[in-house]
Amino acid sequence: MVNKKAIDGYGNSAVQSELDYASPHRIVQMLMDGALSKIATAKGCIERADAVGKVRQISWGINIINGLRSSLDMQQGGDVSANLDALYEYMGNKLHEANLNNDIQYLDEVSLLLTEIKAGWDNIPSEFH
């Protein structure tokens, strides 16, 4: 089950009612969407030289990814969870680098990786969630 930290990281009150009734699978989808949105907004902030907005958006994205990471079931997930854990850690590090260096390439890399993970997650048949 996705933990409270991950949900708090998403932070959008407009989706609170959906979160109240969503399956764990749907919550993960929403969190991934939220992280992708924060990364895209951070990219715009860098392009506009909005340092405060950049920091806020990247921090929000890192919080969501850390929430996803902490929600992994390492015992039941086996190699898949271990690989996701390493990938989420990598993405968090790249987001930190993007923040420190105002580097859009890092944001694009994380966005691509997360989009690929989300595509796999979105294609999980409904009988498995």
CSV table of N, CA and C in Angstrom, one decimal:
chain,number,residue,atom,x,y,z
A,1,MET,N,0.8,-1.2,0.0
A,1,MET,CA,0.0,0.0,0.0
A,1,MET,C,0.9,1.2,0.0
A,2,VAL,N,0.5,2.2,-0.7
A,2,VAL,CA,1.2,3.5,-0.8
A,2,VAL,C,1.0,4.2,0.5
A,3,ASN,N,2.1,4.8,1.0
A,3,ASN,CA,2.1,5.4,2.3
A,3,ASN,C,1.6,6.8,2.3
A,4,LYS,N,1.4,7.4,3.5
A,4,LYS,CA,0.9,8.7,3.6
A,4,LYS,C,1.9,9.8,3.1
A,5,LYS,N,3.2,9.5,3.3
A,5,LYS,CA,4.2,10.4,2.8
A,5,LYS,C,4.1,10.6,1.3
A,6,ALA,N,3.9,9.5,0.5
A,6,ALA,CA,3.7,9.6,-0.9
A,6,ALA,C,2.5,10.5,-1.3
A,7,ILE,N,1.4,10.2,-0.6
A,7,ILE,CA,0.2,11.0,-0.9
A,7,ILE,C,0.4,12.5,-0.5
A,8,ASP,N,1.0,12.7,0.6
A,8,ASP,CA,1.3,14.1,1.0
A,8,ASP,C,2.2,14.8,-0.1
A,9,GLY,N,3.1,14.0,-0.6
A,9,GLY,CA,4.0,14.6,-1.6
A,9,GLY,C,3.3,15.0,-2.9
A,10,TYR,N,2.2,14.3,-3.2
A,10,TYR,CA,1.4,14.7,-4.3
A,10,TYR,C,0.8,16.1,-4.1
A,11,GLY,N,0.2,16.3,-2.9
A,11,GLY,CA,-0.2,17.6,-2.4
A,11,GLY,C,-1.3,18.3,-3.2
A,12,ASN,N,-2.1,17.7,-4.0
A,12,ASN,CA,-3.1,18.4,-4.7
A,12,ASN,C,-4.5,18.1,-4.1
A,13,SER,N,-5.0,19.1,-3.5
A,13,SER,CA,-6.3,18.9,-2.8
A,13,SER,C,-7.4,18.6,-3.7
A,14,ALA,N,-7.3,19.0,-5.0
A,14,ALA,CA,-8.4,18.7,-6.0
A,14,ALA,C,-8.6,17.2,-6.2
A,15,VAL,N,-7.6,16.4,-5.9
A,15,VAL,CA,-7.7,15.0,-6.1
A,15,VAL,C,-7.9,14.2,-4.8
A,16,GLN,N,-8.1,14.9,-3.7
A,16,GLN,CA,-8.3,14.3,-2.4
A,16,GLN,C,-9.4,13.2,-2.4
A,17,SER,N,-10.6,13.6,-3.0
A,17,SER,CA,-11.7,12.7,-3.0
A,17,SER,C,-11.4,11.4,-3.8
A,18,GLU,N,-10.7,11.6,-4.9
A,18,GLU,CA,-10.3,10.4,-5.6
A,18,GLU,C,-9.3,9.5,-4.9
A,19,LEU,N,-8.4,10.2,-4.1
A,19,LEU,CA,-7.5,9.4,-3.3
A,19,LEU,C,-8.2,8.6,-2.2
A,20,ASP,N,-9.3,9.2,-1.7
A,20,ASP,CA,-10.0,8.5,-0.6
A,20,ASP,C,-10.6,7.2,-1.1
A,21,TYR,N,-10.9,7.1,-2.4
A,21,TYR,CA,-11.5,5.8,-2.9
A,21,TYR,C,-10.7,5.1,-3.9
A,22,ALA,N,-9.5,5.6,-4.2
A,22,ALA,CA,-8.7,4.9,-5.2
A,22,ALA,C,-8.0,3.7,-4.7
A,23,SER,N,-7.8,2.8,-5.6
A,23,SER,CA,-7.0,1.6,-5.3
A,23,SER,C,-5.5,1.9,-5.1
A,24,PRO,N,-4.7,1.1,-4.5
A,24,PRO,CA,-3.3,1.4,-4.4
A,24,PRO,C,-2.7,1.5,-5.8
A,25,HIS,N,-3.2,0.8,-6.8
A,25,HIS,CA,-2.7,0.8,-8.1
A,25,HIS,C,-2.9,2.2,-8.7
A,26,ARG,N,-4.2,2.7,-8.5
A,26,ARG,CA,-4.5,4.0,-9.1
A,26,ARG,C,-3.8,5.1,-8.3
A,27,ILE,N,-3.5,5.0,-7.1
A,27,ILE,CA,-2.8,6.0,-6.3
A,27,ILE,C,-1.3,6.1,-6.9
A,28,VAL,N,-0.7,5.0,-7.2
A,28,VAL,CA,0.6,5.0,-7.8
A,28,VAL,C,0.6,5.7,-9.1
A,29,GLN,N,-0.4,5.5,-9.9
A,29,GLN,CA,-0.6,6.2,-11.2
A,29,GLN,C,-0.7,7.7,-11.0
A,30,MET,N,-1.5,8.1,-10.0
A,30,MET,CA,-1.7,9.5,-9.8
A,30,MET,C,-0.4,10.1,-9.3
A,31,LEU,N,0.4,9.4,-8.4
A,31,LEU,CA,1.6,9.9,-8.0
A,31,LEU,C,2.7,10.1,-9.1
A,32,MET,N,2.7,9.1,-10.0
A,32,MET,CA,3.6,9.2,-11.1
A,32,MET,C,3.2,10.4,-12.0
A,33,ASP,N,1.9,10.6,-12.2
A,33,ASP,CA,1.4,11.7,-13.0
A,33,ASP,C,1.8,13.0,-12.3
A,34,GLY,N,1.7,13.1,-11.0
A,34,GLY,CA,2.1,14.3,-10.2
A,34,GLY,C,3.5,14.6,-10.3
A,35,ALA,N,4.4,13.5,-10.2
A,35,ALA,CA,5.8,13.7,-10.4
A,35,ALA,C,6.2,14.3,-11.8
A,36,LEU,N,5.6,13.7,-12.8
A,36,LEU,CA,5.8,14.1,-14.1
A,36,LEU,C,5.4,15.6,-14.3
A,37,SER,N,4.3,16.0,-13.7
A,37,SER,CA,3.8,17.3,-13.8
A,37,SER,C,4.8,18.3,-13.1
A,38,LYS,N,5.3,17.9,-11.9
A,38,LYS,CA,6.2,18.8,-11.2
A,38,LYS,C,7.5,18.9,-12.0
A,39,ILE,N,8.0,17.9,-12.6
A,39,ILE,CA,9.2,17.9,-13.4
A,39,ILE,C,9.0,18.8,-14.6
A,40,ALA,N,7.9,18.7,-15.3
A,40,ALA,CA,7.6,19.6,-16.4
A,40,ALA,C,7.5,21.1,-16.0
A,41,THR,N,6.9,21.3,-14.9
A,41,THR,CA,6.8,22.7,-14.4
A,41,THR,C,8.2,23.2,-14.0
A,42,ALA,N,9.0,22.4,-13.4
A,42,ALA,CA,10.4,22.8,-13.0
A,42,ALA,C,11.2,23.1,-14.3
A,43,LYS,N,11.0,22.4,-15.3
A,43,LYS,CA,11.6,22.7,-16.6
A,43,LYS,C,11.3,24.1,-17.1
A,44,GLY,N,10.0,24.4,-17.0
A,44,GLY,CA,9.5,25.8,-17.4
A,44,GLY,C,10.1,26.8,-16.5
A,45,CYS,N,10.2,26.5,-15.2
A,45,CYS,CA,10.8,27.5,-14.2
A,45,CYS,C,12.3,27.7,-14.6
A,46,ILE,N,13.0,26.7,-14.9
A,46,ILE,CA,14.4,26.9,-15.3
A,46,ILE,C,14.5,27.8,-16.6
A,47,GLU,N,13.6,27.5,-17.5
A,47,GLU,CA,13.6,28.3,-18.8
A,47,GLU,C,13.3,29.8,-18.5
A,48,ARG,N,12.5,30.0,-17.5
A,48,ARG,CA,12.1,31.4,-17.2
A,48,ARG,C,13.0,32.0,-16.1
A,49,ALA,N,14.0,31.3,-15.7
A,49,ALA,CA,14.9,31.8,-14.6
A,49,ALA,C,14.2,32.0,-13.3
A,50,ASP,N,13.1,31.2,-13.0
A,50,ASP,CA,12.4,31.3,-11.8
A,50,ASP,C,13.0,30.3,-10.8
A,51,ALA,N,14.0,30.8,-10.0
A,51,ALA,CA,14.7,30.0,-9.1
A,51,ALA,C,13.9,29.4,-8.0
A,52,VAL,N,13.0,30.3,-7.5
A,52,VAL,CA,12.1,29.8,-6.3
A,52,VAL,C,11.2,28.7,-6.8
A,53,GLY,N,10.6,29.0,-7.9
A,53,GLY,CA,9.6,28.0,-8.5
A,53,GLY,C,10.3,26.7,-8.8
A,54,LYS,N,11.5,26.8,-9.4
A,54,LYS,CA,12.3,25.6,-9.7
A,54,LYS,C,12.6,24.7,-8.5
A,55,VAL,N,13.0,25.4,-7.4
A,55,VAL,CA,13.3,24.6,-6.2
A,55,VAL,C,12.1,24.0,-5.7
A,56,ARG,N,11.0,24.7,-5.7
A,56,ARG,CA,9.7,24.2,-5.1
A,56,ARG,C,9.3,23.0,-5.9
A,57,GLN,N,9.3,23.1,-7.3
A,57,GLN,CA,8.8,22.0,-8.1
A,57,GLN,C,9.7,20.8,-8.1
A,58,ILE,N,11.0,21.0,-8.1
A,58,ILE,CA,11.9,19.9,-8.0
A,58,ILE,C,11.8,19.2,-6.7
A,59,SER,N,11.7,20.0,-5.6
A,59,SER,CA,11.6,19.4,-4.3
A,59,SER,C,10.3,18.5,-4.2
A,60,TRP,N,9.2,19.0,-4.8
A,60,TRP,CA,7.9,18.3,-4.8
A,60,TRP,C,8.1,17.0,-5.5
A,61,GLY,N,8.7,17.1,-6.7
A,61,GLY,CA,9.0,15.9,-7.5
A,61,GLY,C,9.8,14.9,-6.7
A,62,ILE,N,10.8,15.3,-6.1
A,62,ILE,CA,11.7,14.4,-5.3
A,62,ILE,C,10.9,13.8,-4.1
A,63,ASN,N,10.0,14.6,-3.5
A,63,ASN,CA,9.2,14.0,-2.4
A,63,ASN,C,8.3,12.9,-2.9
A,64,ILE,N,7.7,13.1,-4.1
A,64,ILE,CA,6.8,12.1,-4.7
A,64,ILE,C,7.6,10.9,-5.0
A,65,ILE,N,8.7,11.0,-5.6
A,65,ILE,CA,9.5,9.9,-6.0
A,65,ILE,C,10.0,9.1,-4.7
A,66,ASN,N,10.4,9.9,-3.7
A,66,ASN,CA,10.8,9.2,-2.5
A,66,ASN,C,9.6,8.5,-1.8
A,67,GLY,N,8.4,9.0,-2.0
A,67,GLY,CA,7.3,8.4,-1.5
A,67,GLY,C,7.0,7.1,-2.2
A,68,LEU,N,7.1,7.1,-3.5
A,68,LEU,CA,7.0,5.9,-4.3
A,68,LEU,C,8.0,4.9,-3.9
A,69,ARG,N,9.2,5.3,-3.7
A,69,ARG,CA,10.3,4.4,-3.3
A,69,ARG,C,10.1,3.8,-2.0
A,70,SER,N,9.6,4.6,-1.0
A,70,SER,CA,9.4,4.0,0.3
A,70,SER,C,8.2,3.1,0.4
A,71,SER,N,7.4,3.2,-0.7
A,71,SER,CA,6.2,2.3,-0.7
A,71,SER,C,6.5,0.9,-1.3
A,72,LEU,N,7.7,0.7,-1.8
A,72,LEU,CA,8.0,-0.6,-2.5
A,72,LEU,C,8.0,-1.7,-1.4
A,73,ASP,N,7.4,-2.8,-1.8
A,73,ASP,CA,7.4,-4.0,-0.9
A,73,ASP,C,8.6,-4.8,-1.3
A,74,MET,N,9.7,-4.6,-0.6
A,74,MET,CA,11.0,-5.3,-0.9
A,74,MET,C,10.9,-6.8,-0.7
A,75,GLN,N,10.1,-7.3,0.2
A,75,GLN,CA,10.0,-8.7,0.4
A,75,GLN,C,9.2,-9.4,-0.7
A,76,GLN,N,8.0,-8.9,-1.0
A,76,GLN,CA,7.2,-9.5,-2.0
A,76,GLN,C,7.6,-9.2,-3.5
A,77,GLY,N,8.2,-8.0,-3.6
A,77,GLY,CA,8.6,-7.5,-5.0
A,77,GLY,C,9.8,-8.1,-5.5
A,78,GLY,N,10.7,-8.6,-4.7
A,78,GLY,CA,11.9,-9.3,-5.2
A,78,GLY,C,12.8,-8.4,-6.1
A,79,ASP,N,13.2,-8.9,-7.2
A,79,ASP,CA,14.1,-8.2,-8.1
A,79,ASP,C,13.4,-6.9,-8.7
A,80,VAL,N,12.1,-7.0,-8.9
A,80,VAL,CA,11.4,-5.8,-9.5
A,80,VAL,C,11.5,-4.7,-8.5
A,81,SER,N,11.2,-4.9,-7.3
A,81,SER,CA,11.2,-3.9,-6.3
A,81,SER,C,12.7,-3.3,-6.1
A,82,ALA,N,13.6,-4.2,-6.1
A,82,ALA,CA,15.0,-3.8,-5.9
A,82,ALA,C,15.5,-2.9,-7.1
A,83,ASN,N,15.1,-3.3,-8.3
A,83,ASN,CA,15.4,-2.5,-9.5
A,83,ASN,C,14.7,-1.1,-9.4
A,84,LEU,N,13.4,-1.1,-9.1
A,84,LEU,CA,12.7,0.1,-9.0
A,84,LEU,C,13.3,1.0,-7.9
A,85,ASP,N,13.7,0.4,-6.8
A,85,ASP,CA,14.3,1.2,-5.7
A,85,ASP,C,15.6,1.9,-6.2
A,86,ALA,N,16.4,1.1,-6.9
A,86,ALA,CA,17.7,1.7,-7.4
A,86,ALA,C,17.3,2.8,-8.5
A,87,LEU,N,16.3,2.6,-9.3
A,87,LEU,CA,15.9,3.6,-10.3
A,87,LEU,C,15.4,4.8,-9.7
A,88,TYR,N,14.5,4.7,-8.7
A,88,TYR,CA,14.0,5.8,-8.0
A,88,TYR,C,15.1,6.6,-7.3
A,89,GLU,N,16.0,5.9,-6.7
A,89,GLU,CA,17.2,6.6,-6.1
A,89,GLU,C,17.9,7.4,-7.1
A,90,TYR,N,18.2,6.8,-8.3
A,90,TYR,CA,18.9,7.4,-9.4
A,90,TYR,C,18.1,8.7,-9.8
A,91,MET,N,16.8,8.6,-9.9
A,91,MET,CA,16.0,9.7,-10.4
A,91,MET,C,16.1,10.8,-9.4
A,92,GLY,N,16.0,10.5,-8.1
A,92,GLY,CA,16.1,11.5,-7.1
A,92,GLY,C,17.4,12.2,-7.1
A,93,ASN,N,18.5,11.5,-7.3
A,93,ASN,CA,19.8,12.1,-7.5
A,93,ASN,C,19.9,13.0,-8.7
A,94,LYS,N,19.3,12.6,-9.8
A,94,LYS,CA,19.3,13.4,-11.0
A,94,LYS,C,18.5,14.7,-10.8
A,95,LEU,N,17.4,14.6,-10.1
A,95,LEU,CA,16.6,15.8,-9.8
A,95,LEU,C,17.4,16.8,-8.9
A,96,HIS,N,18.2,16.2,-8.0
A,96,HIS,CA,19.0,17.1,-7.2
A,96,HIS,C,20.1,17.8,-8.1
A,97,GLU,N,20.6,17.1,-9.0
A,97,GLU,CA,21.6,17.6,-9.9
A,97,GLU,C,21.0,18.7,-10.8
A,98,ALA,N,19.8,18.4,-11.2
A,98,ALA,CA,19.1,19.4,-12.1
A,98,ALA,C,18.9,20.7,-11.3
A,99,ASN,N,18.5,20.5,-10.0
A,99,ASN,CA,18.3,21.7,-9.2
A,99,ASN,C,19.6,22.5,-9.0
A,100,LEU,N,20.6,21.8,-8.7
A,100,LEU,CA,21.9,22.5,-8.4
A,100,LEU,C,22.5,23.1,-9.6
A,101,ASN,N,22.3,22.5,-10.8
A,101,ASN,CA,23.0,23.0,-12.0
A,101,ASN,C,22.1,23.6,-13.0
A,102,ASN,N,20.8,23.8,-12.7
A,102,ASN,CA,19.8,24.3,-13.6
A,102,ASN,C,19.9,23.6,-14.9
A,103,ASP,N,19.9,22.3,-14.9
A,103,ASP,CA,20.1,21.5,-16.1
A,103,ASP,C,18.9,20.8,-16.5
A,104,ILE,N,18.3,21.2,-17.6
A,104,ILE,CA,17.0,20.6,-18.1
A,104,ILE,C,17.3,19.2,-18.6
A,105,GLN,N,18.5,18.9,-19.0
A,105,GLN,CA,18.7,17.5,-19.5
A,105,GLN,C,18.4,16.5,-18.4
A,106,TYR,N,18.8,16.8,-17.2
A,106,TYR,CA,18.5,15.9,-16.1
A,106,TYR,C,17.0,15.7,-15.9
A,107,LEU,N,16.3,16.8,-16.0
A,107,LEU,CA,14.8,16.7,-15.9
A,107,LEU,C,14.2,15.9,-17.0
A,108,ASP,N,14.7,16.1,-18.2
A,108,ASP,CA,14.3,15.3,-19.3
A,108,ASP,C,14.6,13.8,-19.1
A,109,GLU,N,15.7,13.5,-18.6
A,109,GLU,CA,16.1,12.1,-18.4
A,109,GLU,C,15.2,11.4,-17.4
A,110,VAL,N,14.9,12.1,-16.2
A,110,VAL,CA,14.0,11.6,-15.2
A,110,VAL,C,12.6,11.5,-15.8
A,111,SER,N,12.2,12.4,-16.5
A,111,SER,CA,10.8,12.4,-17.1
A,111,SER,C,10.7,11.2,-18.0
A,112,LEU,N,11.7,10.9,-18.8
A,112,LEU,CA,11.7,9.8,-19.7
A,112,LEU,C,11.6,8.5,-19.0
A,113,LEU,N,12.5,8.3,-17.9
A,113,LEU,CA,12.5,7.1,-17.1
A,113,LEU,C,11.2,6.9,-16.4
A,114,LEU,N,10.6,7.9,-15.8
A,114,LEU,CA,9.4,7.8,-15.1
A,114,LEU,C,8.2,7.5,-16.1
A,115,THR,N,8.2,8.1,-17.2
A,115,THR,CA,7.2,7.8,-18.2
A,115,THR,C,7.2,6.3,-18.6
A,116,GLU,N,8.4,5.8,-18.8
A,116,GLU,CA,8.6,4.4,-19.1
A,116,GLU,C,8.0,3.5,-18.0
A,117,ILE,N,8.4,3.8,-16.8
A,117,ILE,CA,7.9,3.0,-15.6
A,117,ILE,C,6.3,3.1,-15.6
A,118,LYS,N,5.8,4.3,-15.8
A,118,LYS,CA,4.4,4.5,-15.7
A,118,LYS,C,3.7,3.8,-16.8
A,119,ALA,N,4.3,3.7,-18.0
A,119,ALA,CA,3.6,3.0,-19.1
A,119,ALA,C,3.5,1.5,-18.8
A,120,GLY,N,4.5,1.0,-18.1
A,120,GLY,CA,4.5,-0.4,-17.7
A,120,GLY,C,3.4,-0.6,-16.6
A,121,TRP,N,3.4,0.3,-15.7
A,121,TRP,CA,2.4,0.3,-14.6
A,121,TRP,C,0.9,0.4,-15.2
A,122,ASP,N,0.8,1.3,-16.1
A,122,ASP,CA,-0.6,1.5,-16.7
A,122,ASP,C,-1.0,0.2,-17.5
A,123,ASN,N,-0.1,-0.6,-17.9
A,123,ASN,CA,-0.5,-1.8,-18.7
A,123,ASN,C,-0.7,-3.0,-17.9
A,124,ILE,N,-0.6,-2.9,-16.6
A,124,ILE,CA,-0.9,-4.0,-15.7
A,124,ILE,C,-2.3,-4.4,-15.8
A,125,PRO,N,-2.7,-5.6,-16.2
A,125,PRO,CA,-4.1,-6.0,-16.3
A,125,PRO,C,-4.9,-5.8,-15.0
A,126,SER,N,-6.1,-5.4,-15.2
A,126,SER,CA,-6.9,-5.0,-14.0
A,126,SER,C,-7.1,-6.2,-13.0
A,127,GLU,N,-7.0,-7.4,-13.4
A,127,GLU,CA,-7.1,-8.5,-12.5
A,127,GLU,C,-6.0,-8.6,-11.5
A,128,PHE,N,-4.9,-7.8,-11.7
A,128,PHE,CA,-3.8,-7.9,-10.9
A,128,PHE,C,-3.7,-6.7,-9.9
A,129,HIS,N,-4.7,-5.8,-9.9
A,129,HIS,CA,-4.8,-4.7,-8.9
A,129,HIS,C,-6.1,-4.5,-8.4
